Short mmCIF file of C-alpha atoms in Angstrom, two decimals:
data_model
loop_
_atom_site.label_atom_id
_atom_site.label_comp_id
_atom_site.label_asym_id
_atom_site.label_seq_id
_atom_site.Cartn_x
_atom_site.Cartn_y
_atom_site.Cartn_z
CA UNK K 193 29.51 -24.60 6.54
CA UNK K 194 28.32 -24.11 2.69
CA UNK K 195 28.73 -28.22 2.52
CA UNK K 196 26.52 -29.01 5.39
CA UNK K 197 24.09 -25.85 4.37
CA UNK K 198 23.78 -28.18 1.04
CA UNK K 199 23.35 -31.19 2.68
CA UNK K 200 20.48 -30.27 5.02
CA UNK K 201 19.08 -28.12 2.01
CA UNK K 202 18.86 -25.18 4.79
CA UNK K 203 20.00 -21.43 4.48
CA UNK K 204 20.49 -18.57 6.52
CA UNK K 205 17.61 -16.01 6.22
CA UNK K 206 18.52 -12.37 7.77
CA UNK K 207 17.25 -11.88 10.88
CA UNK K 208 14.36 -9.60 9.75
CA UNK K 209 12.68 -9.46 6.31
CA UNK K 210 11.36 -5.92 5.14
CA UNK K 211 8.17 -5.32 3.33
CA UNK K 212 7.35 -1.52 1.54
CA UNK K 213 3.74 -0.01 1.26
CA UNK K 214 2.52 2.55 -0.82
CA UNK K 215 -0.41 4.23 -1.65
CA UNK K 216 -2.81 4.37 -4.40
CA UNK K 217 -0.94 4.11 -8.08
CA UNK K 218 -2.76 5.85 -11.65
CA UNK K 219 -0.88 4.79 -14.79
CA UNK K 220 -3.84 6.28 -17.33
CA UNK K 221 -7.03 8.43 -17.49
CA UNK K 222 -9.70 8.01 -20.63
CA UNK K 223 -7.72 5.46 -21.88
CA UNK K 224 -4.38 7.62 -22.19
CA UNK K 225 -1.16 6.39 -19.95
CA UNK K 226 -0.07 9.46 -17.71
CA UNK K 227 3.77 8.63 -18.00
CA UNK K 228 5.66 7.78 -21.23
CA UNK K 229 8.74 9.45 -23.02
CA UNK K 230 11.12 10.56 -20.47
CA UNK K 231 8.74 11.00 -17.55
CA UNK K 232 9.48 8.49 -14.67
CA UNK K 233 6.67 9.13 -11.81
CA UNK K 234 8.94 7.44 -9.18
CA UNK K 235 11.62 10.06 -9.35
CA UNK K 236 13.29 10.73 -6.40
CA UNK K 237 12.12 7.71 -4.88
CA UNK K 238 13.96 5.14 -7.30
CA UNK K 239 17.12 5.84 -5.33
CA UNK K 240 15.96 4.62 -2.50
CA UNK K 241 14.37 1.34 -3.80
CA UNK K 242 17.43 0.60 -5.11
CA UNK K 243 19.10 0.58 -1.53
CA UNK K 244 16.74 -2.20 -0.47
CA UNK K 245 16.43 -3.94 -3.25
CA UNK K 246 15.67 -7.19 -1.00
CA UNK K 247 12.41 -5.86 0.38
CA UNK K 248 9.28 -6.37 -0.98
CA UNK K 249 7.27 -3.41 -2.51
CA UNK K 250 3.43 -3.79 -2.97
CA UNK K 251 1.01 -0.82 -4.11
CA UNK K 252 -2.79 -0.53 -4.62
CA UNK K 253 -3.29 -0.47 -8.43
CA UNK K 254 -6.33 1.86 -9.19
CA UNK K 255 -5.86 1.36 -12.77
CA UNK K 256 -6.48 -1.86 -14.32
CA UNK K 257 -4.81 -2.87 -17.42
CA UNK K 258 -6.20 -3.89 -20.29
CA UNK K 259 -8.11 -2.17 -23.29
CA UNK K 260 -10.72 0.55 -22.69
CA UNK K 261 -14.43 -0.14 -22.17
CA UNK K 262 -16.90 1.16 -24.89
CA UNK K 263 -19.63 1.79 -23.68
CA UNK K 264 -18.41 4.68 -21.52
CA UNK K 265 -20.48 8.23 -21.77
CA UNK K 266 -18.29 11.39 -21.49
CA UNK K 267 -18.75 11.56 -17.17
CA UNK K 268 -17.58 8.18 -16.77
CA UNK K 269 -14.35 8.77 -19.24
CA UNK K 270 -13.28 10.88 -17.31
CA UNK K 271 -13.09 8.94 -14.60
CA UNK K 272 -11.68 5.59 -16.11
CA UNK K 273 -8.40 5.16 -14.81
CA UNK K 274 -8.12 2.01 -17.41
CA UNK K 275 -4.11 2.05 -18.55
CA UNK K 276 -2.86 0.59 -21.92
CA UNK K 277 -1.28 -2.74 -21.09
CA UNK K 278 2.61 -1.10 -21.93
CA UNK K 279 1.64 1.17 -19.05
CA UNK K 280 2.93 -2.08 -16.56
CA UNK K 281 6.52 -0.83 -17.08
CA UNK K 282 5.77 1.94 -14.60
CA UNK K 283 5.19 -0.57 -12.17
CA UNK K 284 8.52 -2.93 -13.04
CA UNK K 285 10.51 0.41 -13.28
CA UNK K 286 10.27 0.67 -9.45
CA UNK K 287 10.43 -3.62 -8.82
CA UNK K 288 6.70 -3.45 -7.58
CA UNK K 289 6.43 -7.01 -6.40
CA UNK K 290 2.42 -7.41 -6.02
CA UNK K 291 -0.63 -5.27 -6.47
CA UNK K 292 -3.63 -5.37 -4.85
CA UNK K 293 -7.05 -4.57 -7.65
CA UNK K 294 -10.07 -5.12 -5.18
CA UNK K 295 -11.21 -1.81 -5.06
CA UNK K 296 -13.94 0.53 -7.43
CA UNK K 297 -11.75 0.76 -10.67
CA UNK K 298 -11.18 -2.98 -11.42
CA UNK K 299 -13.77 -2.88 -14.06
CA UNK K 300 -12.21 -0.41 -15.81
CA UNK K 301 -11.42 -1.75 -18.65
CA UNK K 302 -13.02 -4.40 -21.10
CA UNK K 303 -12.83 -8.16 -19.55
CA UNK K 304 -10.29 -6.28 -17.16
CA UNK K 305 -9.67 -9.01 -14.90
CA UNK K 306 -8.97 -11.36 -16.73
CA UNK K 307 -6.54 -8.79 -18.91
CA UNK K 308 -4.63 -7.21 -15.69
CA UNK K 309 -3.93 -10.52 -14.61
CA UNK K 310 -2.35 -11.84 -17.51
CA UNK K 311 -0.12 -8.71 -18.00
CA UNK K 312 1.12 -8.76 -14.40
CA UNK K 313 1.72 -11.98 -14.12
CA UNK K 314 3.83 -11.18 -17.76
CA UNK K 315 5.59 -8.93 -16.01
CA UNK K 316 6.36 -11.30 -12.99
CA UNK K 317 4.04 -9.16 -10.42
CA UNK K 318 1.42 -10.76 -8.20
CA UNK K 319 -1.96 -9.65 -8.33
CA UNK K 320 -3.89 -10.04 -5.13
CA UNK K 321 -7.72 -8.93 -6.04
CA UNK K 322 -10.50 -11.22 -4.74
CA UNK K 323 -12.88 -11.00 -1.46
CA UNK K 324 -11.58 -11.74 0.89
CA UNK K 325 -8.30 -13.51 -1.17
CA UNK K 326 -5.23 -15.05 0.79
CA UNK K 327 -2.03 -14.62 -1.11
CA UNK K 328 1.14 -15.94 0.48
CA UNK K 329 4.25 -14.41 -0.41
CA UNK K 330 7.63 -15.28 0.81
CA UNK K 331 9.75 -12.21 1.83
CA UNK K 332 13.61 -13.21 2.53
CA UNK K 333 12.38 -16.28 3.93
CA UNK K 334 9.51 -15.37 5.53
CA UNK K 335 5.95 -15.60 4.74
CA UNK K 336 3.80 -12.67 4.77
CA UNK K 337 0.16 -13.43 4.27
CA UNK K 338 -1.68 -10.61 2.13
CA UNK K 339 -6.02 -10.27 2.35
CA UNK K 340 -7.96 -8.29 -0.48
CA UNK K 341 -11.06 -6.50 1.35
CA UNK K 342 -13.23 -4.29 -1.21
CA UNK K 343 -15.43 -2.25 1.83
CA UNK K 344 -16.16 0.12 -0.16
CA UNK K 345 -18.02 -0.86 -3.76
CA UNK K 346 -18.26 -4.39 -3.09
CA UNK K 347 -20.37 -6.90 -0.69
CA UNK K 348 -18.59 -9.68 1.58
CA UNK K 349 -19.54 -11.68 4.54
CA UNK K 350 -17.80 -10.02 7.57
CA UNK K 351 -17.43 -13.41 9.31
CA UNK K 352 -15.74 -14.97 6.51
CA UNK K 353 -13.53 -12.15 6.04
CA UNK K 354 -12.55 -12.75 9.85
CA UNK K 355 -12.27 -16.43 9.71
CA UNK K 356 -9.57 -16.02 6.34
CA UNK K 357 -7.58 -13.60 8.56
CA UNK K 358 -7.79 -15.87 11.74
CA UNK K 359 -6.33 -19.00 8.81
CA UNK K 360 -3.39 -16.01 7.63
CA UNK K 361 -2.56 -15.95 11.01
CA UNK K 362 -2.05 -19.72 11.66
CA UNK K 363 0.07 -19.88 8.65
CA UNK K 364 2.57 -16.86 8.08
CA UNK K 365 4.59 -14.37 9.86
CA UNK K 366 2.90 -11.50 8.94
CA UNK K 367 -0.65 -10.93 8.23
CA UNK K 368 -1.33 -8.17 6.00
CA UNK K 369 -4.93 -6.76 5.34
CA UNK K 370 -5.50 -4.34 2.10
CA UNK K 371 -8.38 -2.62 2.91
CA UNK K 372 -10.36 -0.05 0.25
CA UNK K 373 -12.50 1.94 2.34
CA UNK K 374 -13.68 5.22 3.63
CA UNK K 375 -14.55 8.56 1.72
CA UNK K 376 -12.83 10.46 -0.93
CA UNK K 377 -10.43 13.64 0.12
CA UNK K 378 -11.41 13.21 3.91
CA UNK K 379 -8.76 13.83 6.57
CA UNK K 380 -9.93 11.83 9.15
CA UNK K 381 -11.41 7.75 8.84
CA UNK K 382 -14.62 7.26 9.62
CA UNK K 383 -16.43 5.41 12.50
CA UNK K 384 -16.88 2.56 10.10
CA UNK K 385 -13.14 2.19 9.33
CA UNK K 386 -12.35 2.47 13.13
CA UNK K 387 -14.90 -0.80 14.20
CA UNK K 388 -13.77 -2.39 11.30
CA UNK K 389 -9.68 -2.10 11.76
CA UNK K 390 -10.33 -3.60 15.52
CA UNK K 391 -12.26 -6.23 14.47
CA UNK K 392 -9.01 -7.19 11.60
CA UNK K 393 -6.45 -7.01 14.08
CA UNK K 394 -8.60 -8.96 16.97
CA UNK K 395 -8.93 -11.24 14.11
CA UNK K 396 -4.98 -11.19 13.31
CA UNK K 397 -4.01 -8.44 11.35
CA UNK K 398 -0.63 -7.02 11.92
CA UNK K 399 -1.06 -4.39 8.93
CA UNK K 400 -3.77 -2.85 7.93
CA UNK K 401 -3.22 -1.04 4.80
CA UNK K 402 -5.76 1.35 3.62
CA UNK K 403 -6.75 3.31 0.50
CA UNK K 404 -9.39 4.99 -1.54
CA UNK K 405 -9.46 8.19 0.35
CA UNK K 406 -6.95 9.19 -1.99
CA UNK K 407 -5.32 11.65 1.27
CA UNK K 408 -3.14 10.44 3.56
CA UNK K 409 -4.99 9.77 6.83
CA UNK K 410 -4.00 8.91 10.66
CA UNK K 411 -2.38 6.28 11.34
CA UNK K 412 -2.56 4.22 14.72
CA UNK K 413 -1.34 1.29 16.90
CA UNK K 414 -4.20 -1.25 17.86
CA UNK K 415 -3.80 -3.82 20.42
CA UNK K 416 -5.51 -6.77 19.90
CA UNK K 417 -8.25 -7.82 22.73
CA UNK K 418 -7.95 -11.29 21.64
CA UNK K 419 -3.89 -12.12 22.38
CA UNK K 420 -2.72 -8.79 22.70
CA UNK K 421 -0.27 -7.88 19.30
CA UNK K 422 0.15 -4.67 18.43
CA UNK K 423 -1.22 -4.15 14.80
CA UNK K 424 -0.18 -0.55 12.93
CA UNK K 425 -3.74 0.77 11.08
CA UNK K 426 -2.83 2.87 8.12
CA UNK K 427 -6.27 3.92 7.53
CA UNK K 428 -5.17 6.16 3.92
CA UNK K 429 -1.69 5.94 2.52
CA UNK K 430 -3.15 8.69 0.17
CA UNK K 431 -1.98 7.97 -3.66
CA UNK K 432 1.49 7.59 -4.44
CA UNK K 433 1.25 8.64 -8.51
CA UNK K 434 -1.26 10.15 -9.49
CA UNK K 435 -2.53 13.26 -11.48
CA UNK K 436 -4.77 14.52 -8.94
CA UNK K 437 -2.95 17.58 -9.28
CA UNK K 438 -5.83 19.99 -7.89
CA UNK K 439 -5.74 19.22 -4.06
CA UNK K 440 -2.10 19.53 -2.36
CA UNK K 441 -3.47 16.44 0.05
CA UNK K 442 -3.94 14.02 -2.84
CA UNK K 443 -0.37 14.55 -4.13
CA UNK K 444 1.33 13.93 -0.40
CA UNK K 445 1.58 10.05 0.60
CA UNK K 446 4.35 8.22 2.36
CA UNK K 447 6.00 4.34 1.88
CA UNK K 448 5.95 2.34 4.71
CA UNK K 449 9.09 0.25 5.19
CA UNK K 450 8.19 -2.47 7.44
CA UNK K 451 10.95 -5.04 9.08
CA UNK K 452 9.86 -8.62 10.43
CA UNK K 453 10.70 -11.53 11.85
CA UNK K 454 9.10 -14.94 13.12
CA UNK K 455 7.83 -12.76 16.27
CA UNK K 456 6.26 -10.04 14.40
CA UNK K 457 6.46 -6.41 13.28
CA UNK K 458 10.28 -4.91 14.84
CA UNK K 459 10.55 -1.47 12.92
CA UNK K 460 8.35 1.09 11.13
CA UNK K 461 10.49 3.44 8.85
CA UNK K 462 7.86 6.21 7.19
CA UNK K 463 9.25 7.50 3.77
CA UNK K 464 7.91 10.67 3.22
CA UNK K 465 7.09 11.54 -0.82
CA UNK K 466 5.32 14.40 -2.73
CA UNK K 467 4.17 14.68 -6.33
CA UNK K 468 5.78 17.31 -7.55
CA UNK K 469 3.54 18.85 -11.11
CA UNK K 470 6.54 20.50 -12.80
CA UNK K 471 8.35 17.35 -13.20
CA UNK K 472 5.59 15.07 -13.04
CA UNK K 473 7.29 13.10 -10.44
CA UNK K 474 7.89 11.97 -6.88
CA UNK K 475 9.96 13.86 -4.86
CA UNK K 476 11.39 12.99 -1.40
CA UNK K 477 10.45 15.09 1.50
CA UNK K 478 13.89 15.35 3.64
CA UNK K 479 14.41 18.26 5.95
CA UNK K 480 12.48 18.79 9.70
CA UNK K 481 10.27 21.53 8.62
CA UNK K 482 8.00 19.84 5.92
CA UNK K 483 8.15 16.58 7.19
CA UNK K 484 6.20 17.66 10.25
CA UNK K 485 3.18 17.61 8.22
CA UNK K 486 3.26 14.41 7.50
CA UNK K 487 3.80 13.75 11.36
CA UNK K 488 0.78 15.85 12.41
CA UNK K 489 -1.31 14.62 9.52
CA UNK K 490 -0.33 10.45 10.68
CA UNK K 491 -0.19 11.84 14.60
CA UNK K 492 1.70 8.42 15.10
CA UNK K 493 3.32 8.55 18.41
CA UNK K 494 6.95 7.22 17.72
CA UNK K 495 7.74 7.02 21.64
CA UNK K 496 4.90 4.66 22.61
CA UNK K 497 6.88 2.48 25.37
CA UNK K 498 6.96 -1.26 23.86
CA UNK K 499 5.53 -0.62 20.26
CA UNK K 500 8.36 -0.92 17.74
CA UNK K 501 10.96 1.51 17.10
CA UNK K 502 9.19 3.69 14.26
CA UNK K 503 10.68 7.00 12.21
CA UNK K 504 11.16 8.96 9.44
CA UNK K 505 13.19 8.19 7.00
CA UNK K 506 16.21 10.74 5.63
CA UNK K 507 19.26 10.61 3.55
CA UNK K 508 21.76 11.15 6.24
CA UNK K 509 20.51 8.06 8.08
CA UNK K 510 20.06 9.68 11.23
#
C-alpha cells in the first residue's frame, strides 16, 4: 500500500480536519509586553493544545508587533496595544498557526504592517490582514479559505466583500470569515452585525468569526437562503488574553474546535476558558455549574435536529 501511495504521489487524509478559534489576543500595553519571566497566559489551556496538536489554531491579534509609535499623547498610550517584537513567542508557545490584524489596532506601532508581518512570518505564522483578503490554508489536507473584514474602523465595498466570499467558496472546503465589528463590552450584536452575518453566509460563509466587542456574545446557526448550508455566527469570541482585568465579561471567552470534511462543518466542540488575575493566566472552566454561563451567554441550541453535533468540552471526555 505505502509503494503504490508513492507511486500515485497520493495519501490518506483523516476523514475530518479540525480548525480552533479564539478570541481577541493582547501581548503589550504602552509599549510594555504583558507576559514575560515565568508568566505563560495560555495556562491551563496548553494541555489541551497539545492533545490536538494536528488542528489548526488561529486568533485575532489586537496587538501589532513592531516598535512603538512616537507621536502618541498620554490618552492614546494608554490605549496602544503595540507589543515588542520578542512578544511573538506568546503566540508560538501555544502553535498559533495564523492571525488575523484587520481590525482598529493595526497601526499601532511605527510602519506596523510592514513590521508584524515580517516577525510572523519569522516565526512561521500566517498573517491574514487586508480588506477583504483570501488566505488559503491547508488543514490535514483540506483547504480552509480565511476572509479579513475590518467593519468596524475601516471602509470596503460590500459587493466586493461578497463576490471574494462567493470565489472562497468555489475553491476550499471551508470558508471562514473574520469579522471585527460591533461595540465595545456589549452583550448582545447589533442589528448591523445580524444583516451583515446573513448576507456572509448567503454569500458562503460557513464561519463567521467575530471580535472587537471584547465580551463573548451569542452565537447562532444561519441557514443560507441561497443553497441552504448551515453557517455557525460567532458574533464575539470575547478576548482570549488580555489584561482587561476590570470587567468579569472581558476576561471569559471560549475556543471553538471545529471538525470538517469535503461536505462541510460535522462537529462544534466549545472550550470554555477564563482569565484568571492571580496567576495571570487562562484557566479551563470544567464542571456543570459555571459552564452554564457560558451556555446562557452563547444560547446555542446543541439539539437543533440536523445542525452538527455541538458541546462543551471537559476533561473526562464525556
Amino acid at each position: 500500500i505505502a509503494a503504490l501511495l508513492a507511486l500515485c504521489g497520493c495519501s490518506s487524509i483523516p476523514n475530518t480536519s479540525t480548525l480552533l478559534l479564539g478570541g481577541d489576543v493582547f501581548l503589550a500595553r504602552e509599549g510594555e509586553p504583558l507576559y514575560s519571566g515565568d508568566i505563560n497566559p495560555w495556562g491551563d489551556f496548553l494541555a489541551i493544545r497539545r492533545t490536538m496538536d494536528d488542528s489548526f489554531f488561529a486568533v485575532n491579534l489586537e496587538s501589532p508587533l513592531g516598535n512603538l509609535r512616537e507621536d502618541l499623547d498620554a490618552e492614546s498610550l494608554a490605549m496602544n496595544l503595540c507589543a515588542p517584537s520578542g512578544s511573538v513567542k506568546v503566540l508560538t508557545d501555544a502553535a498559533v498557526n495564523l492571525v488575523t490584524t484587520a481590525n482598529n489596532h493595526l497601526q499601532d506601532c511605527a510602519n506596523s504592517g510592514e513590521n508584524s508581518a515580517a516577525i510572523l512570518d519569522a516565526a512561521g505564522i500566517a498573517q491574514a490582514g487586508g480588506q477583504g483578503e483570501i488566505l488559503y490554508k491547508k488543514i490535514s489536507g483540506r483547504k480552509a479559505a480565511f476572509i479579513t473584514l475590518n467593519d468596524y474602523s475601516a471602509p470596503y465595498e460590500l459587493d466586493s466583500i461578497l463576490s471574494q466570499v462567493k470565489l472562497a467558496d468555489q475553491n476550499s472546503q471551508l470558508v471562514v470569515v473574520s469579522v471585527h465589528w460591533g461595540q465595545e463590552y456589549q452583550v448582545n450584536p447589533t442589528t448591523h452585525q445580524k444583516e451583515l452575518a446573513g448576507q456572509l453566509v448567503n454569500a458562503g460563509a460557513d464561519i463567521v468569526w467575530g471580535h472587537h466587542p471584547h465580551v463573548l456574545q451569542p452565537a447562532e446557526w444561519i441557514r443560507s437562503t441561497e443553497d441552504g448550508h448551515k453557517a455557525l455566527v460567532m458574533y464575539s469570541f470575547g478576548n482570549l488574553i488580555s489584561d482587561q482585568w476590570m470587567l468579569p465579561d472581558a476576561l471569559r471567552s471560549v475556543v471553538v474546535s471545529i471538525e470538517f470534511d469535503q461536505e462541510g462543518i460535522r462537529k462544534i466542540m466549545l472550550i470554555p476558558v477564563e482569565m484568571d488575575f492571580s496567576s495571570r493566566s487562562l484557566r479551563i472552566v470544567n464542571n456543570a455549574e459555571d459552564i452554564q454561563w457560558w451556555s446562557d451567554r452563547l444560547n446555542l441550541d446543541e439539539s437543533e435536529k440536523g445542525y452538527p453535533d455541538i458541546g462543551f468540552w471537559n476533561s473526562k471526555g464525556d
